[in-house]
């Protein structure tokens, strides 16, 4: 009896076509060839990487756009003398203003202060060129008025026995932007002779204007 022989493997036409297209030896399994082709691009990509180098971190975000706007101005009395200064920082929802007045700058006691509509302190005798309060929506005067306050209203400040003041107040009236103090004609901080009762019209009994600072 003749020994058994292994039957020849018949290659289908489709497989032969793949052999020619892939440049594969007929004896090499098709799966191995496909695996090599798929792995090639990935290996080439990995070869271009530095294994000891970490990926670059994204650039850090800065808060420059949200930084408060600032403004400083001198305070002048009715004799035209500089008695101190104001320092304003404008935030997203309110501004903060510091007043620093030297000894002898004001009579001792409480004083009403308000933002007025025009940045002009040139008429030092009465400071009337600063016009009335900043008040775009025509609200009533007074922080304690149920129909107020207007945009120029501020808390009182206290002058020490030597006439000096170091105070900080806040306001929702913006320094810049729509309705801001630094609009086309600017604004002014007016310091009055008396305290503001925050209720009565038109200025809470605050009396005459004795000091002024331009905000422009």
PDB file of C-alpha atoms in Angstrom:
ATOM      1  CA  UNK A   1       0.000   0.000   0.000  1.00  0.00           C
ATOM      2  CA  UNK A   2       1.387   3.357  -1.021  1.00  0.00           C
ATOM      3  CA  UNK A   3       2.022   5.828   1.800  1.00  0.00           C
ATOM      4  CA  UNK A   4      -0.587   8.521   2.310  1.00  0.00           C
ATOM      5  CA  UNK A   5       0.352  11.963   1.019  1.00  0.00           C
ATOM      6  CA  UNK A   6      -0.733  15.352   2.292  1.00  0.00           C
ATOM      7  CA  UNK A   7      -3.223  16.862  -0.093  1.00  0.00           C
ATOM      8  CA  UNK A   8      -2.093  20.127  -1.706  1.00  0.00           C
ATOM      9  CA  UNK A   9      -3.750  23.287  -0.372  1.00  0.00           C
ATOM     10  CA  UNK A  10      -5.743  24.929  -3.088  1.00  0.00           C
ATOM     11  CA  UNK A  11      -5.500  28.731  -2.964  1.00  0.00           C
ATOM     12  CA  UNK A  12      -8.646  30.534  -3.884  1.00  0.00           C
ATOM     13  CA  UNK A  13      -8.486  33.293  -6.503  1.00  0.00           C
ATOM     14  CA  UNK A  14      -9.377  35.989  -3.884  1.00  0.00           C
ATOM     15  CA  UNK A  15      -6.505  34.946  -1.605  1.00  0.00           C
ATOM     16  CA  UNK A  16      -4.075  34.931  -4.527  1.00  0.00           C
ATOM     17  CA  UNK A  17      -5.189  38.455  -5.387  1.00  0.00           C
ATOM     18  CA  UNK A  18      -4.522  39.579  -1.793  1.00  0.00           C
ATOM     19  CA  UNK A  19      -1.103  37.953  -1.931  1.00  0.00           C
ATOM     20  CA  UNK A  20      -0.193  40.024  -4.954  1.00  0.00           C
ATOM     21  CA  UNK A  21      -1.689  43.277  -3.550  1.00  0.00           C
ATOM     22  CA  UNK A  22       0.064  42.942  -0.190  1.00  0.00           C
ATOM     23  CA  UNK A  23       3.351  41.644  -1.598  1.00  0.00           C
ATOM     24  CA  UNK A  24       3.008  38.591   0.655  1.00  0.00           C
ATOM     25  CA  UNK A  25       4.689  35.271   0.214  1.00  0.00           C
ATOM     26  CA  UNK A  26       2.125  32.577  -0.463  1.00  0.00           C
ATOM     27  CA  UNK A  27       3.410  30.634   2.536  1.00  0.00           C
ATOM     28  CA  UNK A  28       2.826  33.458   5.032  1.00  0.00           C
ATOM     29  CA  UNK A  29      -0.538  33.431   6.819  1.00  0.00           C
ATOM     30  CA  UNK A  30      -2.862  36.239   5.818  1.00  0.00           C
ATOM     31  CA  UNK A  31      -3.656  37.207   9.446  1.00  0.00           C
ATOM     32  CA  UNK A  32       0.030  37.745  10.219  1.00  0.00           C
ATOM     33  CA  UNK A  33       0.417  40.022   7.214  1.00  0.00           C
ATOM     34  CA  UNK A  34      -2.605  42.155   8.171  1.00  0.00           C
ATOM     35  CA  UNK A  35      -1.390  42.435  11.760  1.00  0.00           C
ATOM     36  CA  UNK A  36       1.978  43.708  10.561  1.00  0.00           C
ATOM     37  CA  UNK A  37       0.367  46.325   8.351  1.00  0.00           C
ATOM     38  CA  UNK A  38      -1.850  47.613  11.177  1.00  0.00           C
ATOM     39  CA  UNK A  39       0.968  47.759  13.718  1.00  0.00           C
ATOM     40  CA  UNK A  40       3.370  49.598  11.404  1.00  0.00           C
ATOM     41  CA  UNK A  41       1.931  53.153  11.689  1.00  0.00           C
ATOM     42  CA  UNK A  42       1.551  52.881  15.479  1.00  0.00           C
ATOM     43  CA  UNK A  43       5.161  51.775  15.867  1.00  0.00           C
ATOM     44  CA  UNK A  44       6.329  54.611  13.633  1.00  0.00           C
ATOM     45  CA  UNK A  45       4.371  57.126  15.734  1.00  0.00           C
ATOM     46  CA  UNK A  46       5.799  55.793  19.009  1.00  0.00           C
ATOM     47  CA  UNK A  47       9.311  55.926  17.568  1.00  0.00           C
ATOM     48  CA  UNK A  48       8.984  59.700  17.136  1.00  0.00           C
ATOM     49  CA  UNK A  49       8.247  60.253  20.839  1.00  0.00           C
ATOM     50  CA  UNK A  50      10.872  60.993  23.463  1.00  0.00           C
ATOM     51  CA  UNK A  51      10.218  58.449  26.232  1.00  0.00           C
ATOM     52  CA  UNK A  52      11.867  60.670  28.829  1.00  0.00           C
ATOM     53  CA  UNK A  53       9.901  63.821  28.005  1.00  0.00           C
ATOM     54  CA  UNK A  54       6.581  64.660  29.689  1.00  0.00           C
ATOM     55  CA  UNK A  55       3.770  66.213  27.600  1.00  0.00           C
ATOM     56  CA  UNK A  56       3.805  70.010  27.663  1.00  0.00           C
ATOM     57  CA  UNK A  57       1.358  71.535  30.143  1.00  0.00           C
ATOM     58  CA  UNK A  58      -1.320  73.893  28.746  1.00  0.00           C
ATOM     59  CA  UNK A  59      -0.605  77.615  29.249  1.00  0.00           C
ATOM     60  CA  UNK A  60      -1.831  78.968  32.566  1.00  0.00           C
ATOM     61  CA  UNK A  61      -4.847  81.267  32.490  1.00  0.00           C
ATOM     62  CA  UNK A  62      -4.307  84.820  33.686  1.00  0.00           C
ATOM     63  CA  UNK A  63      -6.700  87.049  35.615  1.00  0.00           C
ATOM     64  CA  UNK A  64      -5.560  90.262  33.933  1.00  0.00           C
ATOM     65  CA  UNK A  65      -8.965  90.781  32.333  1.00  0.00           C
ATOM     66  CA  UNK A  66     -10.705  90.600  35.725  1.00  0.00           C
ATOM     67  CA  UNK A  67      -8.241  92.854  37.559  1.00  0.00           C
ATOM     68  CA  UNK A  68      -9.971  95.906  39.137  1.00  0.00           C
ATOM     69  CA  UNK A  69      -9.713  99.304  37.444  1.00  0.00           C
ATOM     70  CA  UNK A  70      -8.079 101.891  39.740  1.00  0.00           C
ATOM     71  CA  UNK A  71      -8.164 105.676  39.931  1.00  0.00           C
ATOM     72  CA  UNK A  72      -6.653 108.357  42.184  1.00  0.00           C
ATOM     73  CA  UNK A  73      -7.422 112.049  42.524  1.00  0.00           C
ATOM     74  CA  UNK A  74      -6.536 114.888  44.890  1.00  0.00           C
ATOM     75  CA  UNK A  75      -9.086 116.529  47.197  1.00  0.00           C
ATOM     76  CA  UNK A  76      -9.226 120.338  47.142  1.00  0.00           C
ATOM     77  CA  UNK A  77     -10.800 122.573  49.790  1.00  0.00           C
ATOM     78  CA  UNK A  78     -12.647 125.876  49.290  1.00  0.00           C
ATOM     79  CA  UNK A  79      -9.310 127.769  49.370  1.00  0.00           C
ATOM     80  CA  UNK A  80      -7.965 125.747  46.458  1.00  0.00           C
ATOM     81  CA  UNK A  81      -5.581 123.842  48.731  1.00  0.00           C
ATOM     82  CA  UNK A  82      -4.919 120.113  48.417  1.00  0.00           C
ATOM     83  CA  UNK A  83      -5.985 118.414  51.642  1.00  0.00           C
ATOM     84  CA  UNK A  84      -5.839 114.732  50.680  1.00  0.00           C
ATOM     85  CA  UNK A  85      -6.731 112.215  48.015  1.00  0.00           C
ATOM     86  CA  UNK A  86      -9.203 109.529  47.002  1.00  0.00           C
ATOM     87  CA  UNK A  87      -8.282 106.058  45.727  1.00  0.00           C
ATOM     88  CA  UNK A  88     -10.958 104.087  43.847  1.00  0.00           C
ATOM     89  CA  UNK A  89     -10.928 100.404  42.896  1.00  0.00           C
ATOM     90  CA  UNK A  90     -13.668  99.268  40.522  1.00  0.00           C
ATOM     91  CA  UNK A  91     -14.833  95.652  40.796  1.00  0.00           C
ATOM     92  CA  UNK A  92     -17.357  93.560  38.879  1.00  0.00           C
ATOM     93  CA  UNK A  93     -20.358  94.589  41.005  1.00  0.00           C
ATOM     94  CA  UNK A  94     -19.226  97.570  43.086  1.00  0.00           C
ATOM     95  CA  UNK A  95     -16.425 100.039  43.654  1.00  0.00           C
ATOM     96  CA  UNK A  96     -14.437 100.677  46.828  1.00  0.00           C
ATOM     97  CA  UNK A  97     -13.155 104.181  47.598  1.00  0.00           C
ATOM     98  CA  UNK A  98     -10.631 105.211  50.225  1.00  0.00           C
ATOM     99  CA  UNK A  99     -10.349 108.772  51.478  1.00  0.00           C
ATOM    100  CA  UNK A 100      -7.117 109.980  53.077  1.00  0.00           C
ATOM    101  CA  UNK A 101      -7.293 113.561  54.372  1.00  0.00           C
ATOM    102  CA  UNK A 102      -4.473 115.199  56.268  1.00  0.00           C
ATOM    103  CA  UNK A 103      -4.694 116.810  59.698  1.00  0.00           C
ATOM    104  CA  UNK A 104      -6.481 120.153  59.501  1.00  0.00           C
ATOM    105  CA  UNK A 105      -8.216 119.113  56.298  1.00  0.00           C
ATOM    106  CA  UNK A 106     -11.810 119.085  57.589  1.00  0.00           C
ATOM    107  CA  UNK A 107     -13.731 120.320  60.619  1.00  0.00           C
ATOM    108  CA  UNK A 108     -13.978 117.481  63.190  1.00  0.00           C
ATOM    109  CA  UNK A 109     -17.128 115.342  63.078  1.00  0.00           C
ATOM    110  CA  UNK A 110     -19.327 113.612  60.493  1.00  0.00           C
ATOM    111  CA  UNK A 111     -19.519 114.751  56.883  1.00  0.00           C
ATOM    112  CA  UNK A 112     -21.799 113.748  54.036  1.00  0.00           C
ATOM    113  CA  UNK A 113     -20.066 112.755  50.813  1.00  0.00           C
ATOM    114  CA  UNK A 114     -21.646 112.255  47.394  1.00  0.00           C
ATOM    115  CA  UNK A 115     -20.771 111.600  43.767  1.00  0.00           C
ATOM    116  CA  UNK A 116     -21.783 114.596  41.644  1.00  0.00           C
ATOM    117  CA  UNK A 117     -22.533 114.526  37.933  1.00  0.00           C
ATOM    118  CA  UNK A 118     -19.709 116.662  36.461  1.00  0.00           C
ATOM    119  CA  UNK A 119     -15.971 116.393  37.028  1.00  0.00           C
ATOM    120  CA  UNK A 120     -15.299 120.087  37.651  1.00  0.00           C
ATOM    121  CA  UNK A 121     -13.911 121.487  40.918  1.00  0.00           C
ATOM    122  CA  UNK A 122     -12.639 124.765  39.461  1.00  0.00           C
ATOM    123  CA  UNK A 123     -15.079 127.060  41.316  1.00  0.00           C
ATOM    124  CA  UNK A 124     -13.547 126.421  44.718  1.00  0.00           C
ATOM    125  CA  UNK A 125     -15.792 128.802  46.640  1.00  0.00           C
ATOM    126  CA  UNK A 126     -18.919 126.649  46.242  1.00  0.00           C
ATOM    127  CA  UNK A 127     -18.030 123.772  43.870  1.00  0.00           C
ATOM    128  CA  UNK A 128     -21.326 124.271  42.054  1.00  0.00           C
ATOM    129  CA  UNK A 129     -19.877 123.352  38.641  1.00  0.00           C
ATOM    130  CA  UNK A 130     -19.977 119.734  39.758  1.00  0.00           C
ATOM    131  CA  UNK A 131     -23.786 119.998  39.399  1.00  0.00           C
ATOM    132  CA  UNK A 132     -26.222 117.683  41.238  1.00  0.00           C
ATOM    133  CA  UNK A 133     -25.791 114.037  42.218  1.00  0.00           C
ATOM    134  CA  UNK A 134     -25.095 111.280  39.718  1.00  0.00           C
ATOM    135  CA  UNK A 135     -28.662 110.054  39.268  1.00  0.00           C
ATOM    136  CA  UNK A 136     -29.461 108.531  35.868  1.00  0.00           C
ATOM    137  CA  UNK A 137     -32.774 106.981  36.925  1.00  0.00           C
ATOM    138  CA  UNK A 138     -33.945 109.986  38.993  1.00  0.00           C
ATOM    139  CA  UNK A 139     -34.220 108.075  42.267  1.00  0.00           C
ATOM    140  CA  UNK A 140     -34.869 109.842  45.565  1.00  0.00           C
ATOM    141  CA  UNK A 141     -31.899 110.758  47.724  1.00  0.00           C
ATOM    142  CA  UNK A 142     -30.950 108.679  50.733  1.00  0.00           C
ATOM    143  CA  UNK A 143     -29.432 105.308  51.563  1.00  0.00           C
ATOM    144  CA  UNK A 144     -32.315 104.813  54.032  1.00  0.00           C
ATOM    145  CA  UNK A 145     -35.020 106.206  51.762  1.00  0.00           C
ATOM    146  CA  UNK A 146     -37.497 103.535  50.547  1.00  0.00           C
ATOM    147  CA  UNK A 147     -37.522 105.287  47.148  1.00  0.00           C
ATOM    148  CA  UNK A 148     -33.734 105.635  47.038  1.00  0.00           C
ATOM    149  CA  UNK A 149     -30.874 105.734  46.975  1.00  0.00           C
ATOM    150  CA  UNK A 150     -29.653 107.734  44.017  1.00  0.00           C
ATOM    151  CA  UNK A 151     -26.371 106.757  42.343  1.00  0.00           C
ATOM    152  CA  UNK A 152     -24.427 109.509  44.083  1.00  0.00           C
ATOM    153  CA  UNK A 153     -25.328 108.512  47.633  1.00  0.00           C
ATOM    154  CA  UNK A 154     -22.545 107.310  49.939  1.00  0.00           C
ATOM    155  CA  UNK A 155     -22.072 106.696  53.684  1.00  0.00           C
ATOM    156  CA  UNK A 156     -20.826 109.556  55.855  1.00  0.00           C
ATOM    157  CA  UNK A 157     -17.165 109.843  56.821  1.00  0.00           C
ATOM    158  CA  UNK A 158     -15.815 110.987  60.191  1.00  0.00           C
ATOM    159  CA  UNK A 159     -13.080 113.592  60.637  1.00  0.00           C
ATOM    160  CA  UNK A 160     -10.982 113.114  63.757  1.00  0.00           C
ATOM    161  CA  UNK A 161     -10.330 115.849  66.309  1.00  0.00           C
ATOM    162  CA  UNK A 162      -7.306 116.954  64.270  1.00  0.00           C
ATOM    163  CA  UNK A 163      -9.378 117.134  61.067  1.00  0.00           C
ATOM    164  CA  UNK A 164      -7.841 114.044  59.455  1.00  0.00           C
ATOM    165  CA  UNK A 165      -9.840 111.297  57.749  1.00  0.00           C
ATOM    166  CA  UNK A 166      -8.988 107.709  56.877  1.00  0.00           C
ATOM    167  CA  UNK A 167     -12.112 105.990  55.590  1.00  0.00           C
ATOM    168  CA  UNK A 168     -13.280 103.412  53.082  1.00  0.00           C
ATOM    169  CA  UNK A 169     -16.753 103.299  51.511  1.00  0.00           C
ATOM    170  CA  UNK A 170     -18.382 101.282  48.736  1.00  0.00           C
ATOM    171  CA  UNK A 171     -20.897 102.018  45.993  1.00  0.00           C
ATOM    172  CA  UNK A 172     -22.694 100.082  43.262  1.00  0.00           C
ATOM    173  CA  UNK A 173     -22.108 102.989  40.863  1.00  0.00           C
ATOM    174  CA  UNK A 174     -19.344 101.831  38.485  1.00  0.00           C
ATOM    175  CA  UNK A 175     -16.144 103.717  37.802  1.00  0.00           C
ATOM    176  CA  UNK A 176     -16.136 102.868  34.086  1.00  0.00           C
ATOM    177  CA  UNK A 177     -18.585 101.505  31.508  1.00  0.00           C
ATOM    178  CA  UNK A 178     -22.237 102.403  31.060  1.00  0.00           C
ATOM    179  CA  UNK A 179     -23.332 104.931  33.683  1.00  0.00           C
ATOM    180  CA  UNK A 180     -19.806 105.043  35.094  1.00  0.00           C
ATOM    181  CA  UNK A 181     -18.245 107.944  36.965  1.00  0.00           C
ATOM    182  CA  UNK A 182     -15.571 108.371  34.291  1.00  0.00           C
ATOM    183  CA  UNK A 183     -17.992 109.128  31.474  1.00  0.00           C
ATOM    184  CA  UNK A 184     -17.658 111.968  28.952  1.00  0.00           C
ATOM    185  CA  UNK A 185     -17.828 114.858  31.442  1.00  0.00           C
ATOM    186  CA  UNK A 186     -16.552 112.882  34.409  1.00  0.00           C
ATOM    187  CA  UNK A 187     -17.855 113.144  37.966  1.00  0.00           C
ATOM    188  CA  UNK A 188     -16.783 114.646  41.275  1.00  0.00           C
ATOM    189  CA  UNK A 189     -16.662 113.568  44.889  1.00  0.00           C
ATOM    190  CA  UNK A 190     -18.117 116.349  47.024  1.00  0.00           C
ATOM    191  CA  UNK A 191     -17.553 116.561  50.788  1.00  0.00           C
ATOM    192  CA  UNK A 192     -20.198 118.505  52.693  1.00  0.00           C
ATOM    193  CA  UNK A 193     -20.027 120.565  55.872  1.00  0.00           C
ATOM    194  CA  UNK A 194     -22.554 118.414  57.769  1.00  0.00           C
ATOM    195  CA  UNK A 195     -23.562 114.782  57.981  1.00  0.00           C
ATOM    196  CA  UNK A 196     -26.173 113.270  55.662  1.00  0.00           C
ATOM    197  CA  UNK A 197     -29.302 111.915  57.384  1.00  0.00           C
ATOM    198  CA  UNK A 198     -29.773 109.546  54.383  1.00  0.00           C
ATOM    199  CA  UNK A 199     -33.495 110.313  54.122  1.00  0.00           C
ATOM    200  CA  UNK A 200     -34.500 113.956  53.634  1.00  0.00           C
ATOM    201  CA  UNK A 201     -34.449 115.731  50.272  1.00  0.00           C
ATOM    202  CA  UNK A 202     -32.519 116.803  48.355  1.00  0.00           C
ATOM    203  CA  UNK A 203     -29.185 115.995  50.076  1.00  0.00           C
ATOM    204  CA  UNK A 204     -30.052 114.801  53.571  1.00  0.00           C
ATOM    205  CA  UNK A 205     -29.255 118.135  55.227  1.00  0.00           C
ATOM    206  CA  UNK A 206     -25.562 117.771  54.427  1.00  0.00           C
ATOM    207  CA  UNK A 207     -25.095 121.513  53.937  1.00  0.00           C
ATOM    208  CA  UNK A 208     -22.540 123.409  51.903  1.00  0.00           C
ATOM    209  CA  UNK A 209     -19.849 121.888  49.696  1.00  0.00           C
ATOM    210  CA  UNK A 210     -16.463 122.299  51.377  1.00  0.00           C
ATOM    211  CA  UNK A 211     -14.161 119.985  49.384  1.00  0.00           C
ATOM    212  CA  UNK A 212     -14.062 118.378  45.947  1.00  0.00           C
ATOM    213  CA  UNK A 213     -12.155 115.737  43.966  1.00  0.00           C
ATOM    214  CA  UNK A 214     -12.384 115.344  40.184  1.00  0.00           C
ATOM    215  CA  UNK A 215     -13.100 111.850  38.804  1.00  0.00           C
ATOM    216  CA  UNK A 216     -12.431 111.994  35.077  1.00  0.00           C
TER     217      UNK A 216
END
